[in-house]
Short mmCIF file of C-alpha atoms and ligand atoms in Angstrom, two decimals:
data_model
loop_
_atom_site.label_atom_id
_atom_site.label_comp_id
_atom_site.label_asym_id
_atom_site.label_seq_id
_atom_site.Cartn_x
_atom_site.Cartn_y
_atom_site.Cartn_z
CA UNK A 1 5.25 -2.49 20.70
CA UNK A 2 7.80 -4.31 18.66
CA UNK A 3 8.78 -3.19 15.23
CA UNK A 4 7.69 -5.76 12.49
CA UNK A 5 8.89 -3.21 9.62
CA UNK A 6 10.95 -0.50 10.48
CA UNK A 7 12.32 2.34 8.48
CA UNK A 8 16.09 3.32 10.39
CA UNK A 9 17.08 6.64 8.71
CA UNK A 10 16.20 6.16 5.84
CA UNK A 11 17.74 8.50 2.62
CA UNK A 12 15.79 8.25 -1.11
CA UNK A 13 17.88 10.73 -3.71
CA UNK A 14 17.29 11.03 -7.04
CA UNK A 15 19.98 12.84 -8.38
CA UNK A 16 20.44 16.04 -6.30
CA UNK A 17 17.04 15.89 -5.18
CA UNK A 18 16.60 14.53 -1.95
CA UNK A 19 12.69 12.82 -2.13
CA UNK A 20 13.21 10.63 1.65
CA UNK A 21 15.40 12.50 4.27
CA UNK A 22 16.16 10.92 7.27
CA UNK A 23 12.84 9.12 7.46
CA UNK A 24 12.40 6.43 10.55
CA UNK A 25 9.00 4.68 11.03
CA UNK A 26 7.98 1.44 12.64
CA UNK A 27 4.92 -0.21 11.82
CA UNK A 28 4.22 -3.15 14.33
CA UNK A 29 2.11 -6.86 12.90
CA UNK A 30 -1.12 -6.36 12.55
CA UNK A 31 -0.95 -2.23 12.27
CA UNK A 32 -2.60 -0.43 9.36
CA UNK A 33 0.05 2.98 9.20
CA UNK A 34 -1.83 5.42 6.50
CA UNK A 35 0.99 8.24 4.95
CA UNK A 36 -0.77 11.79 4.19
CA UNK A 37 0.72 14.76 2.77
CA UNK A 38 0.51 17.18 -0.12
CA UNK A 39 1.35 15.73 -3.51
CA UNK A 40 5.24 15.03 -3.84
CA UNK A 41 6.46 15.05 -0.48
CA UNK A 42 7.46 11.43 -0.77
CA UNK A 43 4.45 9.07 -0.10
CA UNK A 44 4.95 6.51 -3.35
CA UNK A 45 8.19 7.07 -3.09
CA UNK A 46 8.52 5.25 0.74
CA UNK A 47 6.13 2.49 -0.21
CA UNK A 48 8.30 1.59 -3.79
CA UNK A 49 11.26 1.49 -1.32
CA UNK A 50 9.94 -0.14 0.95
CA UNK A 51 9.63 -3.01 -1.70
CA UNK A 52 12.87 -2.66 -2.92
CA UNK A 53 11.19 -1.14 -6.32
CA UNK A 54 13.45 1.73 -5.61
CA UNK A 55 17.24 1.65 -4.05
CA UNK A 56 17.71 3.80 -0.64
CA UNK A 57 20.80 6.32 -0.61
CA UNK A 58 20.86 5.76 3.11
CA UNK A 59 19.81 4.11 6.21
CA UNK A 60 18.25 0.74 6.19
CA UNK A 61 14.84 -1.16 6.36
CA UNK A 62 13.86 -4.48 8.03
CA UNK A 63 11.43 -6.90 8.15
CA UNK A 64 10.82 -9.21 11.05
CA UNK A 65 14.47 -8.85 11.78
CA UNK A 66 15.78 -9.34 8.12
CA UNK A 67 17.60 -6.28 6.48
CA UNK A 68 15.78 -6.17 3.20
CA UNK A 69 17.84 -2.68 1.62
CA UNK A 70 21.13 -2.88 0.59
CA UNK A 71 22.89 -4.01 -1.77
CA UNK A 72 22.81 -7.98 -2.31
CA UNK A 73 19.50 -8.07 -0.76
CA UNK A 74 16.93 -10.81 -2.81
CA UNK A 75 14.61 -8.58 -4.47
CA UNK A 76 12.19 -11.45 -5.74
CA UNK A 77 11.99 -12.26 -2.25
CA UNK A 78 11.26 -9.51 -0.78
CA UNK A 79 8.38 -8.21 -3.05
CA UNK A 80 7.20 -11.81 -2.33
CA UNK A 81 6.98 -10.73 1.42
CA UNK A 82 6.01 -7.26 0.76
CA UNK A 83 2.60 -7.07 -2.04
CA UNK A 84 1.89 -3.60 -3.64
CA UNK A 85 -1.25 -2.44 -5.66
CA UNK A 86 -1.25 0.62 -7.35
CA UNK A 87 -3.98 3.31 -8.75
CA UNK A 88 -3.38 1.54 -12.18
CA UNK A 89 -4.70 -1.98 -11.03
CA UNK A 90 -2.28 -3.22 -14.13
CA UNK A 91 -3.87 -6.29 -14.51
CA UNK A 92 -2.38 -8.26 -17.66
CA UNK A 93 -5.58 -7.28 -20.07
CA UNK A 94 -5.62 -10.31 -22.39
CA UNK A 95 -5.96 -12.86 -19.39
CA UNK A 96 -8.96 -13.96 -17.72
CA UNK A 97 -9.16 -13.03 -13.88
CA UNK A 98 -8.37 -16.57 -12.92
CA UNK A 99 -4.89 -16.35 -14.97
CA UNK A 100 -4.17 -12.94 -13.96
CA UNK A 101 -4.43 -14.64 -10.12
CA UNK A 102 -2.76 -17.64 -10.41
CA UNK A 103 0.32 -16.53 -12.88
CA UNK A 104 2.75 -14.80 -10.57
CA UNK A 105 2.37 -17.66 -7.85
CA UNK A 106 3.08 -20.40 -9.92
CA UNK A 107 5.75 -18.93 -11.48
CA UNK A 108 7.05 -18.15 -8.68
CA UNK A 109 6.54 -21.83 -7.63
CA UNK A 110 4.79 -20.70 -4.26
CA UNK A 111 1.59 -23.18 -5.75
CA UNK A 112 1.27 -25.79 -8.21
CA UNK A 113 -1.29 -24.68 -11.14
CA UNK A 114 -4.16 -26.76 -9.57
CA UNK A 115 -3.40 -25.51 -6.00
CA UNK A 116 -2.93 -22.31 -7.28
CA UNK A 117 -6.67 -22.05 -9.21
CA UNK A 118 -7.95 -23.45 -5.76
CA UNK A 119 -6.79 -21.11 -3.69
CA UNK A 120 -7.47 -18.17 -6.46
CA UNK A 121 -11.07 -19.18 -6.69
CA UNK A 122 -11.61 -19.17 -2.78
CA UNK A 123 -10.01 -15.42 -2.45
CA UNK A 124 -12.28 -14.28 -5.62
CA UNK A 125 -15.31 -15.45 -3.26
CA UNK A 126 -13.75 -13.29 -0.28
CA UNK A 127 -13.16 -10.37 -2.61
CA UNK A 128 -16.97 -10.98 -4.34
CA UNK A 129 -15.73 -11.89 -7.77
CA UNK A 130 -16.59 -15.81 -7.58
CA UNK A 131 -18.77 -14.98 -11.10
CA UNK A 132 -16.04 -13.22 -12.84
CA UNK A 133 -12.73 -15.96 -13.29
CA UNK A 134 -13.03 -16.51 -16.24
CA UNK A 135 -14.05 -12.89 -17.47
CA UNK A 136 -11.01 -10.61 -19.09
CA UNK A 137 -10.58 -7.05 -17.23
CA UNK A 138 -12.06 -5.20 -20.06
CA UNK A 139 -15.50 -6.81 -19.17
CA UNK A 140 -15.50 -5.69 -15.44
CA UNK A 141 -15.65 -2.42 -13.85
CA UNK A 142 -12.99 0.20 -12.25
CA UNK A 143 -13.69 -1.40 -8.91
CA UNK A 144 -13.78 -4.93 -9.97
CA UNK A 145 -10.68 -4.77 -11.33
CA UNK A 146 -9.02 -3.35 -8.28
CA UNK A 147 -10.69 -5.97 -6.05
CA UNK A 148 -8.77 -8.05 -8.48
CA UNK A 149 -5.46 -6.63 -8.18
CA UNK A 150 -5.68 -6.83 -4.59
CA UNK A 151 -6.73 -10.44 -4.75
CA UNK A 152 -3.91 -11.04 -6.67
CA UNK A 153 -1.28 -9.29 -4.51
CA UNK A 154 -2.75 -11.29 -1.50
CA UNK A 155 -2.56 -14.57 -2.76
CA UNK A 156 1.31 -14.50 -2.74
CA UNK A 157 0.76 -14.14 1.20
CA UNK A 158 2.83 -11.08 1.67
CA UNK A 159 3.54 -10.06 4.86
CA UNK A 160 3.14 -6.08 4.45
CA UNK A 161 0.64 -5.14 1.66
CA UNK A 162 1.35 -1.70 0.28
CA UNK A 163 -1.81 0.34 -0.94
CA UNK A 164 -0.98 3.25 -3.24
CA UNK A 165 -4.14 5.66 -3.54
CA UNK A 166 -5.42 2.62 -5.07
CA UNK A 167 -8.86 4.20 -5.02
CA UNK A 168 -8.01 7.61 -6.76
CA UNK A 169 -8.71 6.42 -10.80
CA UNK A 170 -12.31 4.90 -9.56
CA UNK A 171 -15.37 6.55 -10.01
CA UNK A 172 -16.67 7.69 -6.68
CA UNK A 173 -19.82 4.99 -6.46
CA UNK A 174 -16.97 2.00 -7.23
CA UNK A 175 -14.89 3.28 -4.29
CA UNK A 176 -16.87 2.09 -1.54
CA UNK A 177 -16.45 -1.52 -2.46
CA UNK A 178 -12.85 -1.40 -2.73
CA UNK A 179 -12.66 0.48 0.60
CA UNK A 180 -14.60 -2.60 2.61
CA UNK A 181 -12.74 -4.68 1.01
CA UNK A 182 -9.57 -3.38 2.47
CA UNK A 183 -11.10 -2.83 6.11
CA UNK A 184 -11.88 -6.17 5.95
CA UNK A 185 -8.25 -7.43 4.96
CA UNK A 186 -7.91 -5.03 8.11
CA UNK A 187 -10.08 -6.56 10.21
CA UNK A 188 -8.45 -10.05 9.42
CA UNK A 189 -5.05 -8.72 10.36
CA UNK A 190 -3.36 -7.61 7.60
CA UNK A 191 -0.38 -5.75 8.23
CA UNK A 192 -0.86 -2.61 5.91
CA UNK A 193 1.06 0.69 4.63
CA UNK A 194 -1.38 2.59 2.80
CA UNK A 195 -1.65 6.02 1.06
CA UNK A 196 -4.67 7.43 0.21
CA UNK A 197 -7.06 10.45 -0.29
CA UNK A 198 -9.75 9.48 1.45
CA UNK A 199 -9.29 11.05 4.95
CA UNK A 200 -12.53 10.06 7.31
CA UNK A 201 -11.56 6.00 5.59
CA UNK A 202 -7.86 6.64 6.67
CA UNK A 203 -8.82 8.15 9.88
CA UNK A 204 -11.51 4.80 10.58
CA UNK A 205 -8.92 2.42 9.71
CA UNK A 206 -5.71 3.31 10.51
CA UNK A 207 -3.86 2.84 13.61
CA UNK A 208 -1.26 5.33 12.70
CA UNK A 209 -1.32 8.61 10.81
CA UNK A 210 1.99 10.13 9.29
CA UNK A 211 2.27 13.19 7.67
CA UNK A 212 5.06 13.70 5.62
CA UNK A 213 6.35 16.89 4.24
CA UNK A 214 9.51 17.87 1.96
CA UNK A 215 10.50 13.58 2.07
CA UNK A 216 10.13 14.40 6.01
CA UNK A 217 8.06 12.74 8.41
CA UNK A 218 6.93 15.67 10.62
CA UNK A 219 4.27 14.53 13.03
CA UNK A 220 3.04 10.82 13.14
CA UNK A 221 0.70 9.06 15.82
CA UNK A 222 -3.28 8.15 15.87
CA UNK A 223 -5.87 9.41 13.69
CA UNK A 224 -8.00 11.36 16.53
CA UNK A 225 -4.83 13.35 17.42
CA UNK A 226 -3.70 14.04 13.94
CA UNK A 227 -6.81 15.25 12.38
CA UNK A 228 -7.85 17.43 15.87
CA UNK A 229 -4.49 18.14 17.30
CA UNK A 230 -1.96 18.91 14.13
CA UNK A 231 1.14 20.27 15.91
CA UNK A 232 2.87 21.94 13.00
CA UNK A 233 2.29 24.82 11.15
CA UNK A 234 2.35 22.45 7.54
CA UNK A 235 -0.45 19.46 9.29
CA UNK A 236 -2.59 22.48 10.13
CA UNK A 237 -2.45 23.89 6.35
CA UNK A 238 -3.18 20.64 4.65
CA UNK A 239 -5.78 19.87 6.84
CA UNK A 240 -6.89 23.47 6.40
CA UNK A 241 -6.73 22.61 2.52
CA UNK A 242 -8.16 19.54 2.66
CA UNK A 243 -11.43 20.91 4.79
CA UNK A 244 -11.99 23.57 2.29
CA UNK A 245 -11.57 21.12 -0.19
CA UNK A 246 -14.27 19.13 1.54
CA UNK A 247 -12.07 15.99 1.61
CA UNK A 248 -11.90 15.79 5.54
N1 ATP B 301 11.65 8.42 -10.80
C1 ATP B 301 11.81 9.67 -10.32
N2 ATP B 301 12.84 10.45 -10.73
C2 ATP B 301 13.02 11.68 -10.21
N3 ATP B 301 12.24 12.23 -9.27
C3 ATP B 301 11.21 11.51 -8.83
C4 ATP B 301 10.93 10.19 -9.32
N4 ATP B 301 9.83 9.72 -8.68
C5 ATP B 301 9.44 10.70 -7.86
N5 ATP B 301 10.27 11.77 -7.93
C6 ATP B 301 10.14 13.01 -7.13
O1 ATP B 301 10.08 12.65 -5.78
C7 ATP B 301 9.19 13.51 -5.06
C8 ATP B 301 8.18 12.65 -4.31
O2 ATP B 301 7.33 11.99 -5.24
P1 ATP B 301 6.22 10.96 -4.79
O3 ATP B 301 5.66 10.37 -6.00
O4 ATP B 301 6.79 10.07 -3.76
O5 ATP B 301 5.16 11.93 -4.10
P2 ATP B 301 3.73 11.61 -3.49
O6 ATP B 301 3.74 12.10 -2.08
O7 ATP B 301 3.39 10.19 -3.72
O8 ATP B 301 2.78 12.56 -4.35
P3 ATP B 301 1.26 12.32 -4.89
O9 ATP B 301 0.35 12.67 -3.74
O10 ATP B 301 1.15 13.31 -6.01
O11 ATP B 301 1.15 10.90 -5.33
C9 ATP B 301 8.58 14.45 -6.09
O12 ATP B 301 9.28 15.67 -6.03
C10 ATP B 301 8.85 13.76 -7.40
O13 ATP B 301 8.99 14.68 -8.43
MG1 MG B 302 1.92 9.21 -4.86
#
């Protein structure tokens, strides 16, 4: 298995608060890699690093070879390579669907306007929004507007998409849609970093489980020997928590 992202070390502070500590991780082409663990041991804050929305104190990251932390490192370029979508879809509420698609690619001259609506139009179909390009966010619903935002992220071809609990603000019903959306960008072969509450979808989909605690990674590896074999004594809590919860 060769690394296609890898995570060598890496050290997130803020302040005197170390959120990342010594965390190495390498997620191969193709892999979906899901991050668990309870709420602040470091989960957003690995993906926004990984996408240089947040500096690294130490260590370094790399993409296909290419050290993308670091000082002088082209930040436009690498959240070109490396899409994020958040549990806020933050789609730009006074433009239609189509515009909110089309804007960041040809600004970022990746498409001309016409090639850009093309190509727009033909990933609403995939995502099953065809009807709704021309509709503002306001008109469509929790889980419309994510399919959006992940329509959008894709069309600027990254080569990583990040997924941040992007299915925790939906109502429960609106969930599902998102979710086969996002085994099907699996299913295609989309290399994918996701976090996310919704354990029997992580443990379906992903190819690697890692639990972090404290900013630590402390056990990683597949789903069927994370979620029936946790080695440590803070895996077997949270699962523990998360079964009472009736969230596994
Ligand atoms: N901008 C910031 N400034 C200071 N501390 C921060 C900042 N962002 C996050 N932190 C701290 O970093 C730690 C990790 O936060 P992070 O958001 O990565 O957790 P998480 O695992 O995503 O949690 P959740 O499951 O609640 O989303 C927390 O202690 C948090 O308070
Ligand atoms: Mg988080």
């Amino acid at each position: 298995m060769t690394a296609f992202l890898e995570l060598d070390k890496v050290t997130k502070r803020y302040g005197e608060h170390t959120v990342l500590d010594d965390v190495s991780l390498e997620v191969s082409r193709h892999e979906v890699v899901t991050l668990i663990g309870a709420s602040g041991s470091g989960k957003s804050t690995l993906l926004r690093c990984l996408n240089g929305l947040e500096p690294i104190q130490g260590g370094e990251i790399r993409l296909d070879g290419d050290v993308i932390s670091g000082d002088g490192v082209d930040l436009v370029r690498i959240r070109r390579r490396i899409g994020i979508v958040f549990q806020a879809f933050n789609l730009f509420p006074h433009m239609s669907v189509l515009k909110n698609c089309t804007l960041t690619p040809v600004r970022a001259k990746v498409a001309t306007k016409a090639e850009a609506e093309k190509s727009a139009l033909a990933m609403l179909e995939r995502v099953g929004l065809a009807d709704k390009a021309h509709a503002h966010p306001a008109q469509l619903s929790g889980g419309q507007q994510q399919r959006v935002a992940i329509a959008r992220a894709m069309l600027m071809r990254p080569e990583v998409l990040l997924l941040d609990e992007i299915t925790s603000a939906l109502d429960p019903e609106l969930v599902i849609e998102v979710l086969n959306l996002v085994r099907e960008l699996a299913d295609t072969g989309v290399t994918m970093v996701m976090t996310t509450h919704e354990m029997p979808f992580a443990r379906e989909i992903s190819s690697t489980i890692c639990f972090l605690s404290s900013g630590r990674i402390l056990e990683q590896g597949p789903p069927e020997r994370i979620f029936t074999d946790p080695r440590t004594p803070q895996l077997q809590s949270f699962l523990g928590r998360l079964h009472e919860a009736g969230r596994t």
